[in-house]
Amino acid sequence: MNRIKLLTLSLLLTLLYSAAFAQQLRVEPAFWWTGMKDTHLQLMLHGDNIRNLTPSLNQAGVALKDVIKVKSPNYLFLNLDLQNAKPGKFTLQLKRGNKTVHRYTYELRQRAASSASRQGFTPADVIYLITPDRFANGNPKNDNVKGMTEGLNRSDKSGRHGGDITGIIQHLDYIQDMGFTALWVNPVLENNQDRTSYHGYSTTDYYQVDPRFGSNKEYVKLSQQAKERGIKLVMDMILNHIGSEHWWMKDLPTEDWLNFQGDFKTTNHRREAIQDPYAAAYDRKLHTDGWFVESMPDLNQRNELLATYLIQNTLWWIEYADLGGIRMDTYSYPDPDFMSEWTRRVMKEYPNFNIVGEEWSLNPAIIAYWQRGKQNPNGYTSFLPSLMDFPLQGALTTALRDDESGWDTGWLHLYNVLATDFLYADPQNLVVFADNHDMDRIYTQLNQDADLTKLALAFILTTRGIPQVYYGTEILMHNEERGDHGIIRTDFPGGWAGDKVNAFTGKGLSPEQQEMQQFTKKLLNWRKNAAAVHTGKLTHYAPYKGVYVYFREQGDNKVMVILNKNEKPYELELQKFAPQLQRIKQGTDVLTGKTYELGQSKISLPVKAPLILELK
């Protein structure tokens, strides 16, 4: 009897011992898929003094090709070949001699049959941009989480306000009803920083959703439930830098894992140096290798182990969360050759996918440099499909604020920037927007003029490209203190229990806000089926006396857009538009349903308003 008890106790201790070791060993990525086009997989293993342990596995179709040791004794990198692998689980062991020190059960999952052919966001979509901490608090239980440094402080404009993934899920019906078909959510990965962690741009774990936002499973649920409503999920990613509290920082794998490792230097933000034929090498290096701030260590993507890690992490999230797109933060700041390889690898796995890069420049030539298909003088090749069209955004706000008194004022700013589209390899695939989370809200930029805000939205929803709308624009949200990000990213009314105003239901909105919301909803839902503004040919006429006119045409589908800034009645002469209006007798305003007779010489325009006519 005692012998049986001892054997039972010994078995129990062995199991507990194995479980303890399993918990101490970090393996990333934690699981993978069969059926990927690239059959190579690199595992990062992290645990105490594992460098001199011998890894092994015994799984048909899985070959351990290389074991890479680095300076830190606590890492091993394993290169696996999965060419003949089948879905299933196998045991990865780390041994010292004949003794097993670590065991890890690794899983290879079956890749969904349609995964590789997934369609990313296109010009047929409209993207709704959300800052998750400021949209809706669906689960107050995760407002404060043990182990997370920063807790809830809704009274602090730069603090955490409690918005989360559950809050977004709870309001997917609103997003769908408004007419949005894609959802870009600012970063949700763990950001365990001491302060200002709400924005998400200082990642501390690339494989875990921040528990104050929810969990990995909740993020997948968001993707699934959005997809059921015809909404694609666009993930916000950051490959340039991490947060200073990232777990790597306590034990960096190599001496060159970071740029200026141990010798902090700030980036000069001279993005032009990348393309400048006269730029000093010093300026190029400082732009890409310098840090934003000391709390954002800059990653060295020239390190091949780190580069592979980041590429695999991207593929993992696309596959795991069934993503419909990626928005890449600070696109020109990482190593340019790495970004070329990163986009190549992603687009190889998902040929119909879409990625939009952030390059904050008002110079179209700088933006165009990074787009796939662009023939660059220096030979640089990019595989990035889309970019944020900052030049057009800047021209739009300038055009709307400027008067029409001069030969090159007002709408001419916008007209002139669109005229530079010859610089782009694919201008139809640029993301157009009136504002975003990093700039004053469009209603603020336009001095709280609702009519001008409608003109701005009418433009981005009918011009070439893929429109993006920031949450709250539909209800004229604004920021009193210009340039203050904490106020720009203010709470969406109705997202918190006890809110007196609820934009989801309309309760408490002013008449002007309600009108703007209905205007946006009407235009968005019309756009869903307006093929001409998705991919139709764009023909614009030089603005004249405060009126900007352009056409979108795709076969028999024709739309005439008239943007009128005049505050007094204006008669638009139609003669010069004859090439587009041949055999067209009428146009119906998509916003009011009013019919305009186009066979006459003039039409009366609504004052300081857009007129969007479906031509018949």
Coordinates of C-alpha atoms in Angstrom, one line a residue:
M1 CA 0.0 0.0 0.0
N2 CA 2.8 2.4 0.9
R3 CA 4.5 1.5 -2.3
I4 CA 1.4 2.4 -4.3
K5 CA 1.1 5.7 -2.5
L6 CA 4.8 6.5 -3.2
L7 CA 4.4 5.7 -6.9
T8 CA 1.2 7.9 -7.0
L9 CA 3.0 10.7 -5.3
S10 CA 6.0 10.3 -7.6
L11 CA 3.8 10.5 -10.7
L12 CA 2.0 13.5 -9.3
L13 CA 5.3 15.3 -8.6
T14 CA 6.5 14.5 -12.1
L15 CA 3.3 15.9 -13.6
L16 CA 3.6 19.0 -11.5
Y17 CA 7.3 19.3 -12.3
S18 CA 6.5 19.1 -16.1
A19 CA 3.7 21.6 -15.8
A20 CA 5.9 24.0 -14.0
F21 CA 8.6 23.8 -16.7
A22 CA 5.9 24.2 -19.4
Q23 CA 4.8 27.4 -17.8
Q24 CA 8.4 28.7 -17.6
L25 CA 9.1 28.2 -21.3
R26 CA 7.8 30.9 -23.6
V27 CA 7.3 29.7 -27.2
E28 CA 6.4 32.2 -29.9
P29 CA 4.4 31.8 -32.1
A30 CA 2.5 29.5 -29.7
F31 CA 1.0 27.6 -32.6
W32 CA 1.0 27.7 -36.4
W33 CA -0.8 26.4 -39.5
T34 CA -0.3 23.9 -42.2
G35 CA -0.9 24.8 -45.8
M36 CA 1.0 28.1 -45.8
K37 CA 2.8 29.0 -49.0
D38 CA 6.0 29.5 -47.0
T39 CA 6.6 26.3 -45.2
H40 CA 9.4 27.5 -43.0
L41 CA 8.7 28.4 -39.4
Q42 CA 11.0 30.0 -36.8
L43 CA 10.2 29.5 -33.1
M44 CA 11.5 31.8 -30.5
L45 CA 12.0 30.0 -27.2
H46 CA 12.7 31.9 -24.0
G47 CA 13.4 30.4 -20.6
D48 CA 16.1 30.4 -17.9
N49 CA 19.5 29.2 -19.2
I50 CA 18.1 27.2 -22.1
R51 CA 20.9 28.0 -24.6
N52 CA 22.8 24.8 -23.9
L53 CA 19.8 22.5 -23.8
T54 CA 19.2 20.2 -26.7
P55 CA 15.9 20.6 -28.5
S56 CA 14.2 17.7 -30.1
L57 CA 10.8 16.7 -31.6
N58 CA 9.5 13.6 -33.2
Q59 CA 6.7 14.4 -35.6
A60 CA 6.3 13.1 -39.1
G61 CA 6.5 15.9 -41.7
V62 CA 8.2 18.3 -39.3
A63 CA 11.9 18.7 -39.6
L64 CA 14.1 20.6 -37.2
K65 CA 16.6 22.3 -39.6
D66 CA 18.6 24.7 -37.4
V67 CA 19.2 25.6 -33.8
I68 CA 20.4 29.2 -33.4
K69 CA 22.0 30.4 -30.1
V70 CA 22.4 34.1 -29.3
K71 CA 24.2 36.2 -26.7
S72 CA 21.5 35.9 -24.0
P73 CA 21.6 32.4 -22.5
N74 CA 17.8 32.4 -22.1
Y75 CA 16.9 32.1 -25.8
L76 CA 16.9 29.5 -28.5
F77 CA 15.7 30.0 -32.1
L78 CA 14.5 26.9 -33.9
N79 CA 14.0 26.7 -37.7
L80 CA 11.4 24.2 -38.7
D81 CA 10.5 22.9 -42.1
L82 CA 6.8 22.1 -42.4
Q83 CA 6.6 21.2 -46.1
N84 CA 5.2 17.8 -45.4
A85 CA 3.5 18.6 -42.1
K86 CA -0.1 17.6 -41.3
P87 CA -2.4 19.2 -38.7
G88 CA -2.0 17.9 -35.2
K89 CA 0.0 18.2 -31.9
F90 CA 3.5 17.1 -31.1
T91 CA 5.9 17.5 -28.2
L92 CA 8.9 19.8 -28.3
Q93 CA 11.5 18.8 -25.7
L94 CA 14.5 20.5 -24.3
K95 CA 17.0 18.1 -22.7
R96 CA 20.2 18.3 -20.8
G97 CA 21.8 14.9 -21.5
N98 CA 19.1 12.4 -21.1
K99 CA 17.1 14.5 -18.7
T100 CA 14.0 16.4 -20.1
V101 CA 14.1 19.9 -18.7
H102 CA 11.2 21.5 -20.7
R103 CA 8.3 20.1 -22.6
Y104 CA 6.0 22.1 -24.8
T105 CA 3.0 20.8 -26.7
Y106 CA 3.0 22.5 -30.1
E107 CA 0.0 22.6 -32.3
L108 CA -0.2 22.8 -36.1
R109 CA -3.7 23.9 -37.1
Q110 CA -5.5 23.3 -40.4
R111 CA -5.6 26.5 -42.4
A112 CA -9.0 27.5 -43.6
A113 CA -9.5 26.6 -47.3
S114 CA -10.4 30.2 -48.3
S115 CA -7.7 31.9 -46.1
A116 CA -5.2 32.6 -48.9
S117 CA -7.8 34.1 -51.2
R118 CA -9.3 36.5 -48.6
Q119 CA -10.3 39.9 -50.0
G120 CA -8.8 42.9 -48.2
F121 CA -10.5 46.3 -48.0
T122 CA -11.1 47.9 -51.4
P123 CA -12.5 51.2 -52.8
A124 CA -15.9 49.6 -52.4
D125 CA -15.4 49.8 -48.6
V126 CA -15.6 52.7 -46.2
I127 CA -13.4 52.3 -43.1
Y128 CA -14.6 53.4 -39.6
L129 CA -11.6 54.3 -37.4
I130 CA -12.1 53.7 -33.7
T131 CA -9.8 54.4 -30.7
P132 CA -11.0 51.5 -28.6
D133 CA -10.4 53.0 -25.1
R134 CA -12.7 55.9 -26.1
F135 CA -15.5 54.2 -27.9
A136 CA -17.6 52.1 -25.5
N137 CA -17.0 50.4 -22.2
G138 CA -18.7 47.0 -22.6
N139 CA -17.1 45.2 -19.7
P140 CA -16.3 47.4 -16.6
K141 CA -14.8 44.3 -15.0
N142 CA -11.6 44.8 -17.1
D143 CA -11.2 48.5 -16.3
N144 CA -8.5 47.6 -13.7
V145 CA -6.5 44.4 -14.2
K146 CA -4.0 42.9 -11.8
G147 CA -0.5 43.2 -13.2
M148 CA -1.4 46.1 -15.5
T149 CA 0.4 49.2 -14.3
E150 CA -2.1 51.8 -15.3
G151 CA -5.7 51.6 -14.1
L152 CA -8.9 53.4 -15.0
N153 CA -8.9 57.2 -14.7
R154 CA -11.6 58.6 -16.9
S155 CA -11.1 62.2 -15.5
D156 CA -7.6 62.2 -17.1
K157 CA -7.7 63.1 -20.7
S158 CA -4.5 61.0 -21.3
G159 CA -5.6 58.2 -19.0
R160 CA -7.5 55.0 -19.6
H161 CA -11.2 55.5 -19.9
G162 CA -12.3 51.9 -20.1
G163 CA -13.4 51.4 -23.6
D164 CA -12.9 47.8 -24.8
I165 CA -13.4 45.1 -27.4
T166 CA -16.7 44.1 -25.9
G167 CA -18.0 47.7 -26.2
I168 CA -17.2 47.6 -29.9
I169 CA -18.9 44.2 -30.4
Q170 CA -22.0 45.5 -28.6
H171 CA -22.3 48.4 -31.1
L172 CA -21.5 46.5 -34.4
D173 CA -25.2 46.9 -35.3
Y174 CA -24.7 50.7 -35.1
I175 CA -21.6 50.6 -37.3
Q176 CA -23.4 48.4 -39.8
D177 CA -26.6 50.5 -39.8
M178 CA -24.5 53.6 -40.5
G179 CA -23.2 52.0 -43.6
F180 CA -19.5 51.3 -42.8
T181 CA -18.0 48.1 -44.3
A182 CA -14.5 48.0 -42.7
L183 CA -13.4 48.7 -39.1
W184 CA -9.9 50.0 -38.3
V185 CA -9.3 49.7 -34.5
N186 CA -6.3 51.5 -33.1
P187 CA -3.8 49.0 -31.5
V188 CA -5.2 46.5 -29.0
L189 CA -2.1 44.5 -28.1
E190 CA -0.7 44.6 -24.6
N191 CA 0.6 48.1 -23.6
N192 CA 1.7 47.7 -20.0
Q193 CA 3.3 51.1 -19.8
D194 CA 3.3 53.4 -16.7
R195 CA 1.2 56.2 -18.4
T196 CA -0.6 57.1 -21.6
S197 CA -1.1 53.4 -22.4
Y198 CA -4.6 53.8 -23.7
H199 CA -3.4 54.7 -27.3
G200 CA -1.8 51.3 -27.8
Y201 CA 1.3 52.4 -29.7
S202 CA 3.9 51.1 -27.2
T203 CA 3.5 47.3 -27.5
T204 CA 4.8 45.2 -24.6
D205 CA 3.6 41.8 -26.0
Y206 CA 3.2 41.1 -29.7
Y207 CA 1.0 38.0 -29.2
Q208 CA -1.4 39.1 -26.5
V209 CA -4.4 41.6 -26.5
D210 CA -4.2 44.0 -23.6
P211 CA -6.5 42.5 -20.9
R212 CA -8.0 45.9 -20.3
F213 CA -9.3 45.7 -23.8
G214 CA -10.2 42.0 -23.5
S215 CA -8.6 38.8 -24.7
N216 CA -7.3 37.2 -27.9
K217 CA -10.6 35.3 -28.1
E218 CA -12.6 38.4 -27.8
Y219 CA -10.6 40.0 -30.6
V220 CA -11.4 37.0 -32.7
K221 CA -15.0 37.3 -31.7
L222 CA -15.0 40.9 -32.9
S223 CA -13.6 39.8 -36.2
Q224 CA -16.2 37.0 -36.6
Q225 CA -19.2 39.1 -35.7
A226 CA -18.1 42.0 -37.8
K227 CA -17.6 39.6 -40.8
E228 CA -21.2 38.3 -40.3
R229 CA -22.3 41.9 -40.8
G230 CA -20.2 42.5 -43.9
I231 CA -17.5 44.4 -42.0
K232 CA -13.8 43.7 -42.5
L233 CA -11.5 44.0 -39.5
V234 CA -8.3 46.1 -40.1
M235 CA -5.6 45.6 -37.5
D236 CA -3.3 48.5 -36.5
M237 CA 0.3 47.3 -36.3
I238 CA 3.6 48.8 -35.2
L239 CA 6.9 47.3 -36.4
N240 CA 9.1 50.3 -35.9
H241 CA 9.2 50.3 -32.1
I242 CA 8.0 48.7 -28.9
G243 CA 7.2 49.9 -25.4
S244 CA 10.0 50.3 -22.9
E245 CA 8.2 47.7 -20.7
H246 CA 8.2 45.0 -23.4
W247 CA 9.3 41.8 -21.9
W248 CA 12.3 41.7 -24.2
M249 CA 13.7 44.8 -22.5
K250 CA 14.5 42.8 -19.4
D251 CA 16.5 40.3 -21.4
L252 CA 17.4 41.4 -24.9
P253 CA 18.4 38.5 -27.1
T254 CA 21.3 40.1 -29.0
E255 CA 23.5 43.2 -28.8
D256 CA 21.8 44.6 -31.9
W257 CA 18.1 43.9 -31.2
L258 CA 17.5 47.6 -30.9
N259 CA 18.9 50.5 -32.9
F260 CA 21.3 52.7 -30.8
Q261 CA 21.1 49.9 -28.2
G262 CA 22.5 51.4 -25.0
D263 CA 23.0 54.8 -26.7
F264 CA 19.6 56.4 -27.0
K265 CA 19.2 58.9 -29.9
T266 CA 16.0 60.6 -31.1
T267 CA 14.9 60.3 -34.7
N268 CA 15.2 63.5 -36.8
H269 CA 11.9 62.7 -38.5
R270 CA 13.5 63.6 -41.9
R271 CA 11.5 61.1 -43.9
E272 CA 12.6 62.9 -47.1
A273 CA 16.1 61.7 -46.5
I274 CA 15.1 58.2 -47.7
Q275 CA 14.4 59.5 -51.3
D276 CA 16.7 62.6 -51.3
P277 CA 19.5 61.9 -53.8
Y278 CA 21.7 64.4 -51.9
A279 CA 20.9 63.3 -48.4
A280 CA 23.8 62.4 -46.0
A281 CA 23.9 58.8 -44.8
Y282 CA 23.9 60.2 -41.3
D283 CA 20.4 61.8 -41.8
R284 CA 19.0 58.6 -43.4
K285 CA 20.3 56.5 -40.5
L286 CA 19.0 58.9 -37.8
H287 CA 15.5 58.9 -39.4
T288 CA 15.1 55.2 -39.5
D289 CA 17.2 54.2 -36.4
G290 CA 16.4 57.0 -34.0
W291 CA 13.8 56.5 -31.3
F292 CA 10.6 58.5 -31.0
V293 CA 11.0 58.9 -27.3
E294 CA 12.8 56.9 -24.6
S295 CA 9.7 54.9 -23.8
M296 CA 9.6 53.6 -27.4
P297 CA 12.8 51.6 -28.1
D298 CA 13.5 51.4 -31.8
L299 CA 13.7 47.9 -33.3
N300 CA 16.5 46.9 -35.6
Q301 CA 14.8 45.0 -38.3
R302 CA 18.2 44.3 -40.0
N303 CA 18.6 41.6 -37.4
E304 CA 17.4 38.6 -39.3
L305 CA 15.9 36.8 -36.2
L306 CA 13.9 39.9 -35.3
A307 CA 12.8 40.4 -38.9
T308 CA 11.5 36.9 -39.1
Y309 CA 9.8 37.2 -35.8
L310 CA 7.9 40.3 -36.9
I311 CA 6.9 38.9 -40.3
Q312 CA 5.6 35.7 -38.7
N313 CA 3.7 37.7 -36.0
T314 CA 1.9 39.6 -38.8
L315 CA 1.0 36.4 -40.6
W316 CA -0.1 34.8 -37.3
W317 CA -2.6 37.6 -36.6
I318 CA -4.0 37.6 -40.1
E319 CA -4.6 33.9 -39.9
Y320 CA -5.7 33.8 -36.3
A321 CA -8.1 36.7 -36.3
D322 CA -9.2 36.4 -39.9
L323 CA -8.2 40.0 -40.7
G324 CA -9.4 42.0 -43.7
G325 CA -6.5 44.4 -43.7
I326 CA -3.6 46.0 -41.9
R327 CA -2.8 49.6 -41.2
M328 CA 0.9 49.9 -40.6
D329 CA 2.1 52.7 -38.3
T330 CA 5.0 55.0 -39.2
Y331 CA 5.8 53.1 -42.4
S332 CA 9.0 54.9 -43.4
Y333 CA 10.6 54.6 -40.0
P334 CA 11.7 51.0 -39.9
D335 CA 14.4 49.7 -42.2
P336 CA 13.2 50.2 -45.8
D337 CA 14.5 46.9 -47.1
F338 CA 12.8 45.1 -44.3
M339 CA 9.5 46.8 -45.0
S340 CA 9.8 45.6 -48.6
E341 CA 10.4 42.1 -47.5
W342 CA 7.6 42.3 -44.9
T343 CA 5.0 43.4 -47.5
R344 CA 6.3 40.9 -50.0
R345 CA 5.8 38.0 -47.6
V346 CA 2.4 39.1 -46.5
M347 CA 1.1 39.7 -50.1
K348 CA 2.6 36.3 -51.1
E349 CA 0.5 34.5 -48.6
Y350 CA -2.6 36.7 -49.3
P351 CA -2.5 38.0 -52.9
N352 CA -5.9 39.9 -52.5
F353 CA -5.1 41.3 -49.1
N354 CA -4.6 45.0 -48.5
I355 CA -2.2 47.0 -46.3
V356 CA -2.2 50.7 -45.9
G357 CA 0.9 52.4 -44.7
E358 CA 1.2 55.7 -42.7
E359 CA 3.7 58.1 -44.3
W360 CA 2.7 61.5 -42.9
S361 CA 3.9 63.8 -45.7
L362 CA 2.1 66.4 -47.7
N363 CA 4.3 65.7 -50.7
P364 CA 2.7 63.3 -53.1
A365 CA 6.1 62.3 -54.5
I366 CA 7.1 61.1 -51.0
I367 CA 3.9 59.1 -50.6
A368 CA 4.1 57.6 -54.1
Y369 CA 7.6 56.2 -53.5
W370 CA 6.3 53.5 -51.1
Q371 CA 3.5 52.1 -53.2
R372 CA 3.6 48.8 -55.0
G373 CA 4.4 49.2 -58.7
K374 CA 6.2 52.5 -58.4
Q375 CA 9.4 52.7 -60.5
N376 CA 11.8 54.5 -58.3
P377 CA 15.0 56.2 -59.6
N378 CA 17.1 54.5 -56.8
G379 CA 15.7 51.1 -57.7
Y380 CA 13.8 50.6 -54.4
T381 CA 11.0 48.1 -54.8
S382 CA 7.9 48.1 -52.6
F383 CA 5.1 45.7 -52.3
L384 CA 2.8 47.9 -50.2
P385 CA -0.6 48.2 -51.9
S386 CA -2.0 51.3 -50.2
L387 CA -1.0 54.5 -48.3
M388 CA -2.8 57.1 -46.3
D389 CA -3.3 60.1 -48.6
F390 CA -2.1 62.9 -46.3
P391 CA -1.5 65.3 -49.2
L392 CA -5.1 65.1 -50.2
Q393 CA -6.3 65.5 -46.6
G394 CA -4.1 68.6 -46.2
A395 CA -5.4 70.1 -49.5
L396 CA -9.0 69.4 -48.6
T397 CA -8.9 71.3 -45.3
T398 CA -7.0 74.2 -46.9
A399 CA -9.5 74.3 -49.8
L400 CA -12.5 74.4 -47.4
R401 CA -11.0 77.1 -45.1
D402 CA -9.6 79.3 -47.9
D403 CA -11.7 81.9 -49.7
E404 CA -12.3 81.8 -53.5
S405 CA -11.1 85.3 -54.3
G406 CA -7.8 84.4 -56.1
W407 CA -6.9 82.5 -59.2
D408 CA -5.2 79.8 -57.1
T409 CA -7.2 79.8 -53.8
G410 CA -10.1 77.7 -52.4
W411 CA -11.0 74.6 -54.3
L412 CA -7.8 75.0 -56.5
H413 CA -5.7 73.5 -53.6
L414 CA -7.6 70.3 -53.9
Y415 CA -7.8 70.3 -57.7
N416 CA -4.0 70.8 -57.9
V417 CA -3.2 67.9 -55.6
L418 CA -5.4 65.5 -57.4
A419 CA -3.7 66.6 -60.6
T420 CA -0.5 65.0 -59.2
D421 CA -2.0 61.5 -59.3
F422 CA 0.3 60.6 -62.2
L423 CA 3.0 60.1 -59.5
Y424 CA 1.2 57.1 -58.0
A425 CA 1.3 53.6 -59.3
D426 CA -2.3 53.1 -58.1
P427 CA -4.1 56.2 -56.9
Q428 CA -7.4 54.3 -56.7
N429 CA -6.0 52.3 -53.8
L430 CA -5.0 55.2 -51.6
V431 CA -6.9 55.7 -48.3
V432 CA -8.6 59.1 -48.3
F433 CA -9.8 60.8 -45.1
A434 CA -10.8 64.1 -43.5
D435 CA -9.2 63.5 -40.2
N436 CA -7.8 60.7 -37.9
H437 CA -6.7 60.0 -34.4
D438 CA -3.5 62.1 -34.6
M439 CA -4.9 65.4 -35.8
D440 CA -7.6 67.9 -34.9
R441 CA -11.1 66.6 -35.7
I442 CA -12.3 67.8 -39.1
Y443 CA -15.2 69.8 -37.5
T444 CA -12.5 71.6 -35.4
Q445 CA -10.2 72.1 -38.4
L446 CA -13.1 73.7 -40.2
N447 CA -13.9 76.1 -37.3
Q448 CA -17.0 74.1 -36.3
D449 CA -18.8 74.8 -39.6
A450 CA -21.2 71.9 -40.2
D451 CA -21.8 72.8 -43.8
L452 CA -18.1 72.6 -44.6
T453 CA -17.8 69.4 -42.7
K454 CA -20.6 67.9 -45.0
L455 CA -18.7 69.1 -48.0
A456 CA -15.5 67.4 -46.7
L457 CA -17.4 64.1 -46.2
A458 CA -19.1 64.3 -49.5
F459 CA -15.7 64.7 -51.2
I460 CA -13.9 61.8 -49.5
L461 CA -16.9 59.5 -50.1
T462 CA -17.1 60.2 -53.8
T463 CA -13.5 60.9 -55.0
R464 CA -11.1 58.1 -56.0
G465 CA -9.7 55.9 -53.3
I466 CA -10.8 54.1 -50.1
P467 CA -12.6 56.4 -47.6
Q468 CA -11.9 56.4 -43.9
V469 CA -14.1 58.2 -41.3
Y470 CA -13.0 58.8 -37.7
Y471 CA -15.5 57.8 -35.0
G472 CA -17.6 60.7 -34.0
T473 CA -17.3 62.7 -37.2
E474 CA -20.8 61.6 -37.9
I475 CA -22.0 63.6 -34.9
L476 CA -19.7 66.6 -35.2
M477 CA -17.4 65.6 -32.4
H478 CA -14.7 68.3 -31.9
N479 CA -11.7 69.2 -29.7
E480 CA -11.7 72.6 -28.0
E481 CA -7.9 72.4 -27.3
R482 CA -6.2 72.1 -30.6
G483 CA -3.5 69.5 -31.0
D484 CA -4.3 67.7 -27.7
H485 CA -4.5 64.0 -28.5
G486 CA -6.2 63.1 -25.3
I487 CA -9.1 65.4 -26.2
I488 CA -9.1 64.6 -29.9
R489 CA -9.7 61.0 -28.9
T490 CA -12.6 61.9 -26.6
D491 CA -15.2 59.4 -25.4
F492 CA -18.0 58.6 -27.8
P493 CA -21.3 59.7 -26.1
G494 CA -23.4 56.7 -25.1
G495 CA -20.5 54.3 -24.7
W496 CA -20.5 54.5 -20.9
A497 CA -23.3 53.8 -18.4
G498 CA -24.8 57.0 -17.2
D499 CA -23.9 59.1 -20.3
K500 CA -26.6 61.8 -20.7
V501 CA -26.1 61.8 -24.5
N502 CA -26.2 58.6 -26.5
A503 CA -25.1 58.8 -30.1
F504 CA -26.0 55.2 -30.7
T505 CA -29.6 55.9 -30.1
G506 CA -29.7 59.6 -30.9
K507 CA -30.8 60.5 -27.4
G508 CA -29.6 64.0 -26.4
L509 CA -27.9 64.9 -29.7
S510 CA -28.5 68.4 -30.9
P511 CA -30.6 68.9 -34.1
E512 CA -27.4 69.8 -35.9
Q513 CA -25.7 66.6 -34.7
Q514 CA -28.7 64.5 -35.7
E515 CA -28.8 66.1 -39.1
M516 CA -25.1 65.3 -39.6
Q517 CA -25.6 61.7 -38.5
Q518 CA -28.4 61.2 -40.9
F519 CA -26.5 62.9 -43.7
T520 CA -23.5 60.5 -43.2
K521 CA -25.8 57.5 -42.9
K522 CA -27.6 58.3 -46.1
L523 CA -24.4 58.9 -48.1
L524 CA -22.7 55.8 -46.7
N525 CA -25.6 53.4 -47.5
W526 CA -26.0 54.8 -51.0
R527 CA -22.3 54.4 -51.6
K528 CA -22.4 50.7 -50.9
N529 CA -24.0 50.0 -54.3
A530 CA -22.6 53.0 -56.2
A531 CA -20.1 51.2 -58.5
A532 CA -19.2 54.4 -60.2
V533 CA -17.6 55.9 -57.1
H534 CA -15.9 52.6 -56.2
T535 CA -13.8 52.2 -59.3
G536 CA -15.3 54.5 -62.0
K537 CA -13.3 56.9 -64.1
L538 CA -12.8 60.3 -62.4
T539 CA -13.1 63.5 -64.5
H540 CA -12.9 66.8 -62.8
Y541 CA -13.3 70.4 -64.0
A542 CA -11.2 73.3 -62.8
P543 CA -13.1 75.0 -60.0
Y544 CA -14.8 78.2 -60.8
K545 CA -16.4 80.8 -58.5
G546 CA -16.5 78.5 -55.4
V547 CA -17.9 75.5 -57.2
Y548 CA -16.0 72.2 -57.9
V549 CA -17.5 69.7 -60.3
Y550 CA -16.4 66.2 -61.1
F551 CA -17.8 63.0 -62.6
R552 CA -17.4 59.3 -61.7
E553 CA -18.3 57.0 -64.6
Q554 CA -18.4 53.2 -64.9
G555 CA -20.3 52.0 -68.0
D556 CA -23.9 53.1 -67.7
N557 CA -23.3 54.1 -64.0
K558 CA -22.6 57.9 -63.9
V559 CA -22.5 60.3 -60.9
M560 CA -22.0 64.0 -61.1
V561 CA -20.7 65.6 -57.9
I562 CA -21.0 69.4 -57.4
L563 CA -19.4 70.9 -54.3
N564 CA -20.6 74.4 -53.7
K565 CA -19.0 76.7 -51.1
N566 CA -21.1 79.8 -52.0
E567 CA -23.3 81.1 -49.2
K568 CA -25.7 82.8 -51.6
P569 CA -27.8 81.2 -54.4
Y570 CA -25.7 80.2 -57.4
E571 CA -26.7 79.2 -60.9
L572 CA -24.4 76.6 -62.5
E573 CA -24.0 76.8 -66.2
L574 CA -24.0 73.3 -67.7
Q575 CA -22.6 73.8 -71.2
K576 CA -19.0 73.0 -70.4
F577 CA -20.0 69.7 -68.9
A578 CA -21.5 68.5 -72.3
P579 CA -19.0 65.7 -72.8
Q580 CA -20.2 63.9 -69.7
L581 CA -23.9 65.0 -70.0
Q582 CA -24.5 63.8 -73.6
R583 CA -27.9 62.1 -73.8
I584 CA -28.3 62.7 -70.0
K585 CA -31.7 64.4 -69.3
Q586 CA -32.0 64.2 -65.5
G587 CA -30.0 63.7 -62.3
T588 CA -31.4 62.6 -59.0
D589 CA -29.8 63.9 -55.8
V590 CA -28.9 60.9 -53.7
L591 CA -29.3 62.9 -50.5
T592 CA -32.7 64.5 -51.0
G593 CA -34.2 62.5 -53.9
K594 CA -34.8 65.7 -55.8
T595 CA -34.6 65.5 -59.6
Y596 CA -32.7 68.1 -61.6
E597 CA -33.4 68.7 -65.3
L598 CA -30.0 68.7 -67.0
G599 CA -31.2 69.4 -70.5
Q600 CA -31.4 73.1 -69.7
S601 CA -28.6 75.6 -69.6
K602 CA -28.4 76.1 -65.9
I603 CA -29.4 74.5 -62.5
S604 CA -29.8 76.2 -59.2
L605 CA -27.4 74.8 -56.6
P606 CA -28.2 74.3 -52.9
V607 CA -26.4 76.9 -50.8
K608 CA -23.0 75.8 -49.3
A609 CA -23.8 72.2 -49.8
P610 CA -22.9 69.1 -51.9
L611 CA -25.1 68.0 -54.7
I612 CA -24.5 64.3 -55.7
L613 CA -26.5 63.4 -58.8
E614 CA -27.1 59.9 -60.2
L615 CA -27.4 60.6 -63.9
K616 CA -30.1 59.1 -66.1

